Amino acid sequence: MESVFEKEKPILPSLCDFNATLSISSIAGMFMDIAMYHAESLGIGFTGFNERGLFWITVRTKIKILRNANMAQTVKVSTWPEEAGMLKCNRDYEITDENGIIAQGRTEWAVIDKETHTLQKAKGIYPEGLVISPKRVLNEPFEKLKDNFEGTLIGKYTIRSIDTDYGRHMNNVAYIRATEGLFSTKELEKKPIRELEIHYVNSSFEGETLLFFADKHEEYTDIKAVKEDGTTAVIVRIK
């Protein structure tokens, strides 16, 4: 039973940004996809969980880009789970090529009941016989991000049908894509995003409009997406 799951992936044009390099939202999508492949092979993916009335949700995601991956090259995407806690579990990721590491990531997941949306026990969720890899990336803990800043309004985004997932709420990667799109090509050329951490706070749905507020610091920028009712959907820190 594979504790580390790997797949080779070509960097296709649909995954690239204006510089013909792999975008940070596409990296997030690769991480989400490889996690699904691995979970399916372990019997705890969409198919297995759907039969049990369960659903995976992402609580937090952190991505660090060490160097760019270029259009048309082939990379290896790897993932492996960490030991599950009582209610949550982490999963690690790497994108590499023959020259070493391109990007690393970590997600924190929880299991919920599909009907009631209540948290379910994560401890013991992995199949018997799975040996947990001791390898870890991004060993620093997730940031303690808070939404209690006023910030400057830097953009609005109305959620469309193409932004939603099977649960009918805004897809995790769609939030990252919307955040990435807040910045112009000139801004990103001058200061490319090399690290992103996002905390998913409240679900958003088709037709809702998100207001994005930024609180800029010397070393990082905090961004919150606020729904029309005043609740925060996500909090993001970029560097």
JSON list of C-alpha atoms in Angstrom, two decimals:
[
{"chain": "A", "resi": 1, "resn": "MET", "atom": "CA", "xyz": [0.00, 0.00, 0.00]},
{"chain": "A", "resi": 2, "resn": "GLU", "atom": "CA", "xyz": [1.60, 3.25, -1.19]},
{"chain": "A", "resi": 3, "resn": "SER", "atom": "CA", "xyz": [2.20, 5.84, 1.52]},
{"chain": "A", "resi": 4, "resn": "VAL", "atom": "CA", "xyz": [3.79, 8.19, -1.04]},
{"chain": "A", "resi": 5, "resn": "PHE", "atom": "CA", "xyz": [1.84, 8.60, -4.27]},
{"chain": "A", "resi": 6, "resn": "GLU", "atom": "CA", "xyz": [3.48, 10.07, -7.39]},
{"chain": "A", "resi": 7, "resn": "LYS", "atom": "CA", "xyz": [2.41, 11.07, -10.88]},
{"chain": "A", "resi": 8, "resn": "GLU", "atom": "CA", "xyz": [4.21, 12.74, -13.76]},
{"chain": "A", "resi": 9, "resn": "LYS", "atom": "CA", "xyz": [2.40, 15.76, -15.16]},
{"chain": "A", "resi": 10, "resn": "PRO", "atom": "CA", "xyz": [3.16, 17.92, -18.22]},
{"chain": "A", "resi": 11, "resn": "ILE", "atom": "CA", "xyz": [2.93, 21.68, -17.71]},
{"chain": "A", "resi": 12, "resn": "LEU", "atom": "CA", "xyz": [0.19, 22.44, -20.23]},
{"chain": "A", "resi": 13, "resn": "PRO", "atom": "CA", "xyz": [-0.76, 25.95, -21.44]},
{"chain": "A", "resi": 14, "resn": "SER", "atom": "CA", "xyz": [-3.98, 25.88, -19.39]},
{"chain": "A", "resi": 15, "resn": "LEU", "atom": "CA", "xyz": [-1.87, 25.65, -16.21]},
{"chain": "A", "resi": 16, "resn": "CYS", "atom": "CA", "xyz": [0.36, 28.62, -16.98]},
{"chain": "A", "resi": 17, "resn": "ASP", "atom": "CA", "xyz": [0.32, 32.33, -16.20]},
{"chain": "A", "resi": 18, "resn": "PHE", "atom": "CA", "xyz": [1.28, 35.34, -18.34]},
{"chain": "A", "resi": 19, "resn": "ASN", "atom": "CA", "xyz": [4.95, 34.36, -18.05]},
{"chain": "A", "resi": 20, "resn": "ALA", "atom": "CA", "xyz": [4.31, 30.84, -19.42]},
{"chain": "A", "resi": 21, "resn": "THR", "atom": "CA", "xyz": [5.14, 29.41, -15.99]},
{"chain": "A", "resi": 22, "resn": "LEU", "atom": "CA", "xyz": [3.04, 27.26, -13.67]},
{"chain": "A", "resi": 23, "resn": "SER", "atom": "CA", "xyz": [0.67, 29.54, -11.74]},
{"chain": "A", "resi": 24, "resn": "ILE", "atom": "CA", "xyz": [0.12, 29.28, -8.01]},
{"chain": "A", "resi": 25, "resn": "SER", "atom": "CA", "xyz": [-3.57, 28.46, -8.52]},
{"chain": "A", "resi": 26, "resn": "SER", "atom": "CA", "xyz": [-2.54, 25.63, -10.86]},
{"chain": "A", "resi": 27, "resn": "ILE", "atom": "CA", "xyz": [-0.11, 24.35, -8.22]},
{"chain": "A", "resi": 28, "resn": "ALA", "atom": "CA", "xyz": [-3.02, 24.28, -5.77]},
{"chain": "A", "resi": 29, "resn": "GLY", "atom": "CA", "xyz": [-5.07, 22.41, -8.36]},
{"chain": "A", "resi": 30, "resn": "MET", "atom": "CA", "xyz": [-2.30, 19.85, -8.87]},
{"chain": "A", "resi": 31, "resn": "PHE", "atom": "CA", "xyz": [-2.14, 19.29, -5.12]},
{"chain": "A", "resi": 32, "resn": "MET", "atom": "CA", "xyz": [-5.91, 18.82, -4.90]},
{"chain": "A", "resi": 33, "resn": "ASP", "atom": "CA", "xyz": [-5.93, 16.41, -7.86]},
{"chain": "A", "resi": 34, "resn": "ILE", "atom": "CA", "xyz": [-3.04, 14.24, -6.63]},
{"chain": "A", "resi": 35, "resn": "ALA", "atom": "CA", "xyz": [-4.68, 14.04, -3.19]},
{"chain": "A", "resi": 36, "resn": "MET", "atom": "CA", "xyz": [-7.84, 12.73, -4.87]},
{"chain": "A", "resi": 37, "resn": "TYR", "atom": "CA", "xyz": [-5.90, 10.11, -6.84]},
{"chain": "A", "resi": 38, "resn": "HIS", "atom": "CA", "xyz": [-4.14, 8.89, -3.71]},
{"chain": "A", "resi": 39, "resn": "ALA", "atom": "CA", "xyz": [-7.29, 8.90, -1.57]},
{"chain": "A", "resi": 40, "resn": "GLU", "atom": "CA", "xyz": [-9.13, 6.91, -4.24]},
{"chain": "A", "resi": 41, "resn": "SER", "atom": "CA", "xyz": [-6.36, 4.29, -4.25]},
{"chain": "A", "resi": 42, "resn": "LEU", "atom": "CA", "xyz": [-6.72, 4.01, -0.47]},
{"chain": "A", "resi": 43, "resn": "GLY", "atom": "CA", "xyz": [-10.53, 3.66, -0.58]},
{"chain": "A", "resi": 44, "resn": "ILE", "atom": "CA", "xyz": [-11.09, 7.00, 1.16]},
{"chain": "A", "resi": 45, "resn": "GLY", "atom": "CA", "xyz": [-11.57, 9.19, -1.90]},
{"chain": "A", "resi": 46, "resn": "PHE", "atom": "CA", "xyz": [-14.75, 10.53, -3.46]},
{"chain": "A", "resi": 47, "resn": "THR", "atom": "CA", "xyz": [-16.07, 7.08, -4.41]},
{"chain": "A", "resi": 48, "resn": "GLY", "atom": "CA", "xyz": [-15.44, 5.38, -1.07]},
{"chain": "A", "resi": 49, "resn": "PHE", "atom": "CA", "xyz": [-16.54, 8.35, 1.02]},
{"chain": "A", "resi": 50, "resn": "ASN", "atom": "CA", "xyz": [-19.67, 8.96, -1.07]},
{"chain": "A", "resi": 51, "resn": "GLU", "atom": "CA", "xyz": [-20.86, 5.44, -0.28]},
{"chain": "A", "resi": 52, "resn": "ARG", "atom": "CA", "xyz": [-20.31, 6.13, 3.43]},
{"chain": "A", "resi": 53, "resn": "GLY", "atom": "CA", "xyz": [-22.02, 9.52, 3.38]},
{"chain": "A", "resi": 54, "resn": "LEU", "atom": "CA", "xyz": [-18.76, 11.35, 4.12]},
{"chain": "A", "resi": 55, "resn": "PHE", "atom": "CA", "xyz": [-16.94, 14.24, 2.49]},
{"chain": "A", "resi": 56, "resn": "TRP", "atom": "CA", "xyz": [-13.42, 15.66, 2.76]},
{"chain": "A", "resi": 57, "resn": "ILE", "atom": "CA", "xyz": [-13.08, 19.40, 3.34]},
{"chain": "A", "resi": 58, "resn": "THR", "atom": "CA", "xyz": [-9.91, 21.47, 3.27]},
{"chain": "A", "resi": 59, "resn": "VAL", "atom": "CA", "xyz": [-9.42, 23.64, 6.33]},
{"chain": "A", "resi": 60, "resn": "ARG", "atom": "CA", "xyz": [-6.09, 25.31, 5.48]},
{"chain": "A", "resi": 61, "resn": "THR", "atom": "CA", "xyz": [-3.56, 25.18, 2.66]},
{"chain": "A", "resi": 62, "resn": "LYS", "atom": "CA", "xyz": [0.01, 26.43, 2.47]},
{"chain": "A", "resi": 63, "resn": "ILE", "atom": "CA", "xyz": [2.08, 26.61, -0.72]},
{"chain": "A", "resi": 64, "resn": "LYS", "atom": "CA", "xyz": [5.70, 27.65, -1.17]},
{"chain": "A", "resi": 65, "resn": "ILE", "atom": "CA", "xyz": [7.27, 28.14, -4.62]},
{"chain": "A", "resi": 66, "resn": "LEU", "atom": "CA", "xyz": [11.03, 27.67, -4.70]},
{"chain": "A", "resi": 67, "resn": "ARG", "atom": "CA", "xyz": [11.45, 28.24, -8.45]},
{"chain": "A", "resi": 68, "resn": "ASN", "atom": "CA", "xyz": [9.36, 28.41, -11.60]},
{"chain": "A", "resi": 69, "resn": "ALA", "atom": "CA", "xyz": [8.21, 25.48, -13.71]},
{"chain": "A", "resi": 70, "resn": "ASN", "atom": "CA", "xyz": [7.98, 26.30, -17.42]},
{"chain": "A", "resi": 71, "resn": "MET", "atom": "CA", "xyz": [5.35, 25.48, -20.00]},
{"chain": "A", "resi": 72, "resn": "ALA", "atom": "CA", "xyz": [5.90, 22.18, -21.84]},
{"chain": "A", "resi": 73, "resn": "GLN", "atom": "CA", "xyz": [8.21, 20.65, -19.24]},
{"chain": "A", "resi": 74, "resn": "THR", "atom": "CA", "xyz": [7.21, 17.54, -17.31]},
{"chain": "A", "resi": 75, "resn": "VAL", "atom": "CA", "xyz": [7.24, 17.47, -13.52]},
{"chain": "A", "resi": 76, "resn": "LYS", "atom": "CA", "xyz": [6.61, 14.87, -10.84]},
{"chain": "A", "resi": 77, "resn": "VAL", "atom": "CA", "xyz": [3.85, 15.58, -8.31]},
{"chain": "A", "resi": 78, "resn": "SER", "atom": "CA", "xyz": [4.06, 13.67, -5.02]},
{"chain": "A", "resi": 79, "resn": "THR", "atom": "CA", "xyz": [1.81, 13.47, -1.96]},
{"chain": "A", "resi": 80, "resn": "TRP", "atom": "CA", "xyz": [1.62, 11.58, 1.30]},
{"chain": "A", "resi": 81, "resn": "PRO", "atom": "CA", "xyz": [-0.53, 11.83, 4.44]},
{"chain": "A", "resi": 82, "resn": "GLU", "atom": "CA", "xyz": [0.68, 12.57, 7.93]},
{"chain": "A", "resi": 83, "resn": "GLU", "atom": "CA", "xyz": [-0.66, 10.71, 10.94]},
{"chain": "A", "resi": 84, "resn": "ALA", "atom": "CA", "xyz": [-4.30, 11.66, 11.50]},
{"chain": "A", "resi": 85, "resn": "GLY", "atom": "CA", "xyz": [-5.31, 13.56, 14.61]},
{"chain": "A", "resi": 86, "resn": "MET", "atom": "CA", "xyz": [-8.65, 13.11, 16.32]},
{"chain": "A", "resi": 87, "resn": "LEU", "atom": "CA", "xyz": [-10.56, 15.48, 14.01]},
{"chain": "A", "resi": 88, "resn": "LYS", "atom": "CA", "xyz": [-8.04, 16.69, 11.42]},
{"chain": "A", "resi": 89, "resn": "CYS", "atom": "CA", "xyz": [-5.14, 15.40, 9.36]},
{"chain": "A", "resi": 90, "resn": "ASN", "atom": "CA", "xyz": [-2.39, 16.95, 7.27]},
{"chain": "A", "resi": 91, "resn": "ARG", "atom": "CA", "xyz": [-1.20, 15.96, 3.82]},
{"chain": "A", "resi": 92, "resn": "ASP", "atom": "CA", "xyz": [2.14, 16.98, 2.28]},
{"chain": "A", "resi": 93, "resn": "TYR", "atom": "CA", "xyz": [3.02, 17.67, -1.36]},
{"chain": "A", "resi": 94, "resn": "GLU", "atom": "CA", "xyz": [6.00, 18.28, -3.61]},
{"chain": "A", "resi": 95, "resn": "ILE", "atom": "CA", "xyz": [6.48, 19.18, -7.25]},
{"chain": "A", "resi": 96, "resn": "THR", "atom": "CA", "xyz": [9.94, 18.25, -8.57]},
{"chain": "A", "resi": 97, "resn": "ASP", "atom": "CA", "xyz": [11.93, 17.80, -11.74]},
{"chain": "A", "resi": 98, "resn": "GLU", "atom": "CA", "xyz": [15.43, 16.56, -12.52]},
{"chain": "A", "resi": 99, "resn": "ASN", "atom": "CA", "xyz": [16.87, 19.69, -10.91]},
{"chain": "A", "resi": 100, "resn": "GLY", "atom": "CA", "xyz": [15.11, 19.25, -7.58]},
{"chain": "A", "resi": 101, "resn": "ILE", "atom": "CA", "xyz": [12.17, 20.83, -5.77]},
{"chain": "A", "resi": 102, "resn": "ILE", "atom": "CA", "xyz": [9.93, 23.35, -7.55]},
{"chain": "A", "resi": 103, "resn": "ALA", "atom": "CA", "xyz": [7.14, 23.75, -5.00]},
{"chain": "A", "resi": 104, "resn": "GLN", "atom": "CA", "xyz": [5.99, 22.31, -1.69]},
{"chain": "A", "resi": 105, "resn": "GLY", "atom": "CA", "xyz": [2.70, 22.35, 0.12]},
{"chain": "A", "resi": 106, "resn": "ARG", "atom": "CA", "xyz": [0.66, 21.19, 3.05]},
{"chain": "A", "resi": 107, "resn": "THR", "atom": "CA", "xyz": [-3.09, 20.97, 3.57]},
{"chain": "A", "resi": 108, "resn": "GLU", "atom": "CA", "xyz": [-5.11, 20.39, 6.69]},
{"chain": "A", "resi": 109, "resn": "TRP", "atom": "CA", "xyz": [-8.21, 18.28, 6.09]},
{"chain": "A", "resi": 110, "resn": "ALA", "atom": "CA", "xyz": [-11.30, 17.32, 8.04]},
{"chain": "A", "resi": 111, "resn": "VAL", "atom": "CA", "xyz": [-14.06, 14.78, 7.44]},
{"chain": "A", "resi": 112, "resn": "ILE", "atom": "CA", "xyz": [-17.70, 15.84, 7.55]},
{"chain": "A", "resi": 113, "resn": "ASP", "atom": "CA", "xyz": [-21.05, 14.11, 7.23]},
{"chain": "A", "resi": 114, "resn": "LYS", "atom": "CA", "xyz": [-22.52, 14.89, 3.80]},
{"chain": "A", "resi": 115, "resn": "GLU", "atom": "CA", "xyz": [-26.04, 15.46, 5.11]},
{"chain": "A", "resi": 116, "resn": "THR", "atom": "CA", "xyz": [-25.48, 17.16, 8.47]},
{"chain": "A", "resi": 117, "resn": "HIS", "atom": "CA", "xyz": [-22.09, 18.80, 7.68]},
{"chain": "A", "resi": 118, "resn": "THR", "atom": "CA", "xyz": [-20.94, 17.85, 11.17]},
{"chain": "A", "resi": 119, "resn": "LEU", "atom": "CA", "xyz": [-17.30, 16.94, 11.83]},
{"chain": "A", "resi": 120, "resn": "GLN", "atom": "CA", "xyz": [-16.52, 13.25, 11.94]},
{"chain": "A", "resi": 121, "resn": "LYS", "atom": "CA", "xyz": [-13.65, 11.41, 13.60]},
{"chain": "A", "resi": 122, "resn": "ALA", "atom": "CA", "xyz": [-10.48, 11.49, 11.48]},
{"chain": "A", "resi": 123, "resn": "LYS", "atom": "CA", "xyz": [-8.40, 9.24, 13.73]},
{"chain": "A", "resi": 124, "resn": "GLY", "atom": "CA", "xyz": [-8.26, 5.78, 12.17]},
{"chain": "A", "resi": 125, "resn": "ILE", "atom": "CA", "xyz": [-9.56, 7.01, 8.80]},
{"chain": "A", "resi": 126, "resn": "TYR", "atom": "CA", "xyz": [-6.65, 5.51, 6.85]},
{"chain": "A", "resi": 127, "resn": "PRO", "atom": "CA", "xyz": [-6.83, 1.85, 5.81]},
{"chain": "A", "resi": 128, "resn": "GLU", "atom": "CA", "xyz": [-5.08, -0.76, 7.92]},
{"chain": "A", "resi": 129, "resn": "GLY", "atom": "CA", "xyz": [-1.57, -1.47, 6.64]},
{"chain": "A", "resi": 130, "resn": "LEU", "atom": "CA", "xyz": [-0.80, 2.04, 5.41]},
{"chain": "A", "resi": 131, "resn": "VAL", "atom": "CA", "xyz": [2.67, 2.98, 6.63]},
{"chain": "A", "resi": 132, "resn": "ILE", "atom": "CA", "xyz": [2.85, 6.72, 7.26]},
{"chain": "A", "resi": 133, "resn": "SER", "atom": "CA", "xyz": [5.93, 8.30, 5.70]},
{"chain": "A", "resi": 134, "resn": "PRO", "atom": "CA", "xyz": [8.12, 10.21, 8.18]},
{"chain": "A", "resi": 135, "resn": "LYS", "atom": "CA", "xyz": [8.95, 12.80, 5.50]},
{"chain": "A", "resi": 136, "resn": "ARG", "atom": "CA", "xyz": [7.61, 16.30, 6.18]},
{"chain": "A", "resi": 137, "resn": "VAL", "atom": "CA", "xyz": [7.67, 19.56, 4.24]},
{"chain": "A", "resi": 138, "resn": "LEU", "atom": "CA", "xyz": [6.96, 23.07, 5.47]},
{"chain": "A", "resi": 139, "resn": "ASN", "atom": "CA", "xyz": [7.49, 21.99, 9.04]},
{"chain": "A", "resi": 140, "resn": "GLU", "atom": "CA", "xyz": [6.55, 25.36, 10.48]},
{"chain": "A", "resi": 141, "resn": "PRO", "atom": "CA", "xyz": [3.00, 25.44, 11.86]},
{"chain": "A", "resi": 142, "resn": "PHE", "atom": "CA", "xyz": [0.16, 27.10, 9.99]},
{"chain": "A", "resi": 143, "resn": "GLU", "atom": "CA", "xyz": [-0.07, 30.84, 10.68]},
{"chain": "A", "resi": 144, "resn": "LYS", "atom": "CA", "xyz": [-2.64, 32.20, 13.13]},
{"chain": "A", "resi": 145, "resn": "LEU", "atom": "CA", "xyz": [-4.42, 34.35, 10.58]},
{"chain": "A", "resi": 146, "resn": "LYS", "atom": "CA", "xyz": [-7.08, 36.78, 11.81]},
{"chain": "A", "resi": 147, "resn": "ASP", "atom": "CA", "xyz": [-9.69, 38.80, 9.95]},
{"chain": "A", "resi": 148, "resn": "ASN", "atom": "CA", "xyz": [-9.94, 41.65, 12.46]},
{"chain": "A", "resi": 149, "resn": "PHE", "atom": "CA", "xyz": [-8.21, 44.19, 10.20]},
{"chain": "A", "resi": 150, "resn": "GLU", "atom": "CA", "xyz": [-10.08, 46.87, 8.26]},
{"chain": "A", "resi": 151, "resn": "GLY", "atom": "CA", "xyz": [-7.83, 46.83, 5.22]},
{"chain": "A", "resi": 152, "resn": "THR", "atom": "CA", "xyz": [-8.16, 48.49, 1.84]},
{"chain": "A", "resi": 153, "resn": "LEU", "atom": "CA", "xyz": [-10.73, 47.29, -0.67]},
{"chain": "A", "resi": 154, "resn": "ILE", "atom": "CA", "xyz": [-8.74, 45.92, -3.63]},
{"chain": "A", "resi": 155, "resn": "GLY", "atom": "CA", "xyz": [-11.35, 43.98, -5.57]},
{"chain": "A", "resi": 156, "resn": "LYS", "atom": "CA", "xyz": [-14.74, 42.33, -5.89]},
{"chain": "A", "resi": 157, "resn": "TYR", "atom": "CA", "xyz": [-15.61, 38.92, -7.27]},
{"chain": "A", "resi": 158, "resn": "THR", "atom": "CA", "xyz": [-19.03, 37.46, -8.04]},
{"chain": "A", "resi": 159, "resn": "ILE", "atom": "CA", "xyz": [-19.07, 33.67, -7.77]},
{"chain": "A", "resi": 160, "resn": "ARG", "atom": "CA", "xyz": [-20.16, 31.92, -10.96]},
{"chain": "A", "resi": 161, "resn": "SER", "atom": "CA", "xyz": [-21.24, 28.37, -11.67]},
{"chain": "A", "resi": 162, "resn": "ILE", "atom": "CA", "xyz": [-17.75, 27.46, -12.93]},
{"chain": "A", "resi": 163, "resn": "ASP", "atom": "CA", "xyz": [-16.30, 28.39, -9.52]},
{"chain": "A", "resi": 164, "resn": "THR", "atom": "CA", "xyz": [-18.40, 25.85, -7.62]},
{"chain": "A", "resi": 165, "resn": "ASP", "atom": "CA", "xyz": [-17.73, 22.20, -6.83]},
{"chain": "A", "resi": 166, "resn": "TYR", "atom": "CA", "xyz": [-19.71, 19.06, -6.06]},
{"chain": "A", "resi": 167, "resn": "GLY", "atom": "CA", "xyz": [-20.78, 20.51, -2.71]},
{"chain": "A", "resi": 168, "resn": "ARG", "atom": "CA", "xyz": [-22.24, 23.54, -4.56]},
{"chain": "A", "resi": 169, "resn": "HIS", "atom": "CA", "xyz": [-19.92, 25.96, -2.77]},
{"chain": "A", "resi": 170, "resn": "MET", "atom": "CA", "xyz": [-16.94, 27.88, -4.13]},
{"chain": "A", "resi": 171, "resn": "ASN", "atom": "CA", "xyz": [-14.10, 25.51, -4.95]},
{"chain": "A", "resi": 172, "resn": "ASN", "atom": "CA", "xyz": [-10.92, 25.78, -2.86]},
{"chain": "A", "resi": 173, "resn": "VAL", "atom": "CA", "xyz": [-8.76, 26.49, -5.90]},
{"chain": "A", "resi": 174, "resn": "ALA", "atom": "CA", "xyz": [-11.24, 29.10, -7.20]},
{"chain": "A", "resi": 175, "resn": "TYR", "atom": "CA", "xyz": [-10.54, 31.22, -4.10]},
{"chain": "A", "resi": 176, "resn": "ILE", "atom": "CA", "xyz": [-6.81, 31.10, -4.86]},
{"chain": "A", "resi": 177, "resn": "ARG", "atom": "CA", "xyz": [-7.40, 31.94, -8.52]},
{"chain": "A", "resi": 178, "resn": "ALA", "atom": "CA", "xyz": [-9.59, 34.91, -7.52]},
{"chain": "A", "resi": 179, "resn": "THR", "atom": "CA", "xyz": [-6.89, 36.09, -5.10]},
{"chain": "A", "resi": 180, "resn": "GLU", "atom": "CA", "xyz": [-4.19, 35.72, -7.75]},
{"chain": "A", "resi": 181, "resn": "GLY", "atom": "CA", "xyz": [-6.34, 37.77, -10.13]},
{"chain": "A", "resi": 182, "resn": "LEU", "atom": "CA", "xyz": [-6.41, 40.73, -7.74]},
{"chain": "A", "resi": 183, "resn": "PHE", "atom": "CA", "xyz": [-2.92, 41.68, -8.90]},
{"chain": "A", "resi": 184, "resn": "SER", "atom": "CA", "xyz": [-1.91, 43.11, -12.26]},
{"chain": "A", "resi": 185, "resn": "THR", "atom": "CA", "xyz": [0.78, 41.57, -14.45]},
{"chain": "A", "resi": 186, "resn": "LYS", "atom": "CA", "xyz": [3.02, 44.55, -13.63]},
{"chain": "A", "resi": 187, "resn": "GLU", "atom": "CA", "xyz": [2.59, 43.95, -9.90]},
{"chain": "A", "resi": 188, "resn": "LEU", "atom": "CA", "xyz": [3.29, 40.23, -10.26]},
{"chain": "A", "resi": 189, "resn": "GLU", "atom": "CA", "xyz": [6.33, 40.81, -12.47]},
{"chain": "A", "resi": 190, "resn": "LYS", "atom": "CA", "xyz": [7.76, 43.17, -9.86]},
{"chain": "A", "resi": 191, "resn": "LYS", "atom": "CA", "xyz": [6.80, 41.04, -6.87]},
{"chain": "A", "resi": 192, "resn": "PRO", "atom": "CA", "xyz": [5.74, 37.46, -7.77]},
{"chain": "A", "resi": 193, "resn": "ILE", "atom": "CA", "xyz": [3.84, 35.42, -5.20]},
{"chain": "A", "resi": 194, "resn": "ARG", "atom": "CA", "xyz": [6.28, 32.91, -3.69]},
{"chain": "A", "resi": 195, "resn": "GLU", "atom": "CA", "xyz": [4.26, 31.77, -0.70]},
{"chain": "A", "resi": 196, "resn": "LEU", "atom": "CA", "xyz": [0.54, 31.58, 0.00]},
{"chain": "A", "resi": 197, "resn": "GLU", "atom": "CA", "xyz": [-1.44, 30.35, 2.98]},
{"chain": "A", "resi": 198, "resn": "ILE", "atom": "CA", "xyz": [-5.22, 30.29, 2.88]},
{"chain": "A", "resi": 199, "resn": "HIS", "atom": "CA", "xyz": [-7.70, 29.51, 5.66]},
{"chain": "A", "resi": 200, "resn": "TYR", "atom": "CA", "xyz": [-11.21, 28.52, 4.62]},
{"chain": "A", "resi": 201, "resn": "VAL", "atom": "CA", "xyz": [-13.59, 30.08, 7.15]},
{"chain": "A", "resi": 202, "resn": "ASN", "atom": "CA", "xyz": [-17.13, 30.07, 5.71]},
{"chain": "A", "resi": 203, "resn": "SER", "atom": "CA", "xyz": [-18.55, 28.58, 2.52]},
{"chain": "A", "resi": 204, "resn": "SER", "atom": "CA", "xyz": [-19.57, 30.84, -0.37]},
{"chain": "A", "resi": 205, "resn": "PHE", "atom": "CA", "xyz": [-22.09, 30.05, -3.08]},
{"chain": "A", "resi": 206, "resn": "GLU", "atom": "CA", "xyz": [-22.97, 30.86, -6.68]},
{"chain": "A", "resi": 207, "resn": "GLY", "atom": "CA", "xyz": [-24.27, 34.41, -7.10]},
{"chain": "A", "resi": 208, "resn": "GLU", "atom": "CA", "xyz": [-22.63, 35.79, -3.96]},
{"chain": "A", "resi": 209, "resn": "THR", "atom": "CA", "xyz": [-20.17, 38.67, -4.26]},
{"chain": "A", "resi": 210, "resn": "LEU", "atom": "CA", "xyz": [-16.93, 38.65, -2.30]},
{"chain": "A", "resi": 211, "resn": "LEU", "atom": "CA", "xyz": [-15.20, 41.87, -1.27]},
{"chain": "A", "resi": 212, "resn": "PHE", "atom": "CA", "xyz": [-11.41, 41.54, -0.96]},
{"chain": "A", "resi": 213, "resn": "PHE", "atom": "CA", "xyz": [-9.63, 43.71, 1.61]},
{"chain": "A", "resi": 214, "resn": "ALA", "atom": "CA", "xyz": [-5.82, 43.87, 1.90]},
{"chain": "A", "resi": 215, "resn": "ASP", "atom": "CA", "xyz": [-3.62, 44.72, 4.86]},
{"chain": "A", "resi": 216, "resn": "LYS", "atom": "CA", "xyz": [-0.08, 45.24, 3.53]},
{"chain": "A", "resi": 217, "resn": "HIS", "atom": "CA", "xyz": [3.05, 44.74, 5.62]},
{"chain": "A", "resi": 218, "resn": "GLU", "atom": "CA", "xyz": [6.71, 44.83, 4.68]},
{"chain": "A", "resi": 219, "resn": "GLU", "atom": "CA", "xyz": [7.16, 41.05, 4.60]},
{"chain": "A", "resi": 220, "resn": "TYR", "atom": "CA", "xyz": [3.63, 39.91, 3.72]},
{"chain": "A", "resi": 221, "resn": "THR", "atom": "CA", "xyz": [0.10, 40.94, 2.75]},
{"chain": "A", "resi": 222, "resn": "ASP", "atom": "CA", "xyz": [-3.01, 39.65, 4.49]},
{"chain": "A", "resi": 223, "resn": "ILE", "atom": "CA", "xyz": [-6.19, 39.49, 2.42]},
{"chain": "A", "resi": 224, "resn": "LYS", "atom": "CA", "xyz": [-9.70, 38.65, 3.55]},
{"chain": "A", "resi": 225, "resn": "ALA", "atom": "CA", "xyz": [-12.67, 37.88, 1.32]},
{"chain": "A", "resi": 226, "resn": "VAL", "atom": "CA", "xyz": [-15.86, 39.13, 2.95]},
{"chain": "A", "resi": 227, "resn": "LYS", "atom": "CA", "xyz": [-19.34, 38.06, 1.96]},
{"chain": "A", "resi": 228, "resn": "GLU", "atom": "CA", "xyz": [-22.26, 40.48, 1.56]},
{"chain": "A", "resi": 229, "resn": "ASP", "atom": "CA", "xyz": [-23.61, 39.52, 4.99]},
{"chain": "A", "resi": 230, "resn": "GLY", "atom": "CA", "xyz": [-20.31, 40.61, 6.58]},
{"chain": "A", "resi": 231, "resn": "THR", "atom": "CA", "xyz": [-18.94, 37.13, 7.30]},
{"chain": "A", "resi": 232, "resn": "THR", "atom": "CA", "xyz": [-15.42, 36.21, 6.20]},
{"chain": "A", "resi": 233, "resn": "ALA", "atom": "CA", "xyz": [-15.14, 33.49, 3.57]},
{"chain": "A", "resi": 234, "resn": "VAL", "atom": "CA", "xyz": [-11.34, 33.09, 3.51]},
{"chain": "A", "resi": 235, "resn": "ILE", "atom": "CA", "xyz": [-8.23, 34.70, 4.93]},
{"chain": "A", "resi": 236, "resn": "VAL", "atom": "CA", "xyz": [-5.04, 34.64, 2.84]},
{"chain": "A", "resi": 237, "resn": "ARG", "atom": "CA", "xyz": [-1.45, 35.55, 3.57]},
{"chain": "A", "resi": 238, "resn": "ILE", "atom": "CA", "xyz": [0.86, 36.02, 0.60]},
{"chain": "A", "resi": 239, "resn": "LYS", "atom": "CA", "xyz": [4.60, 36.67, 0.48]}
]
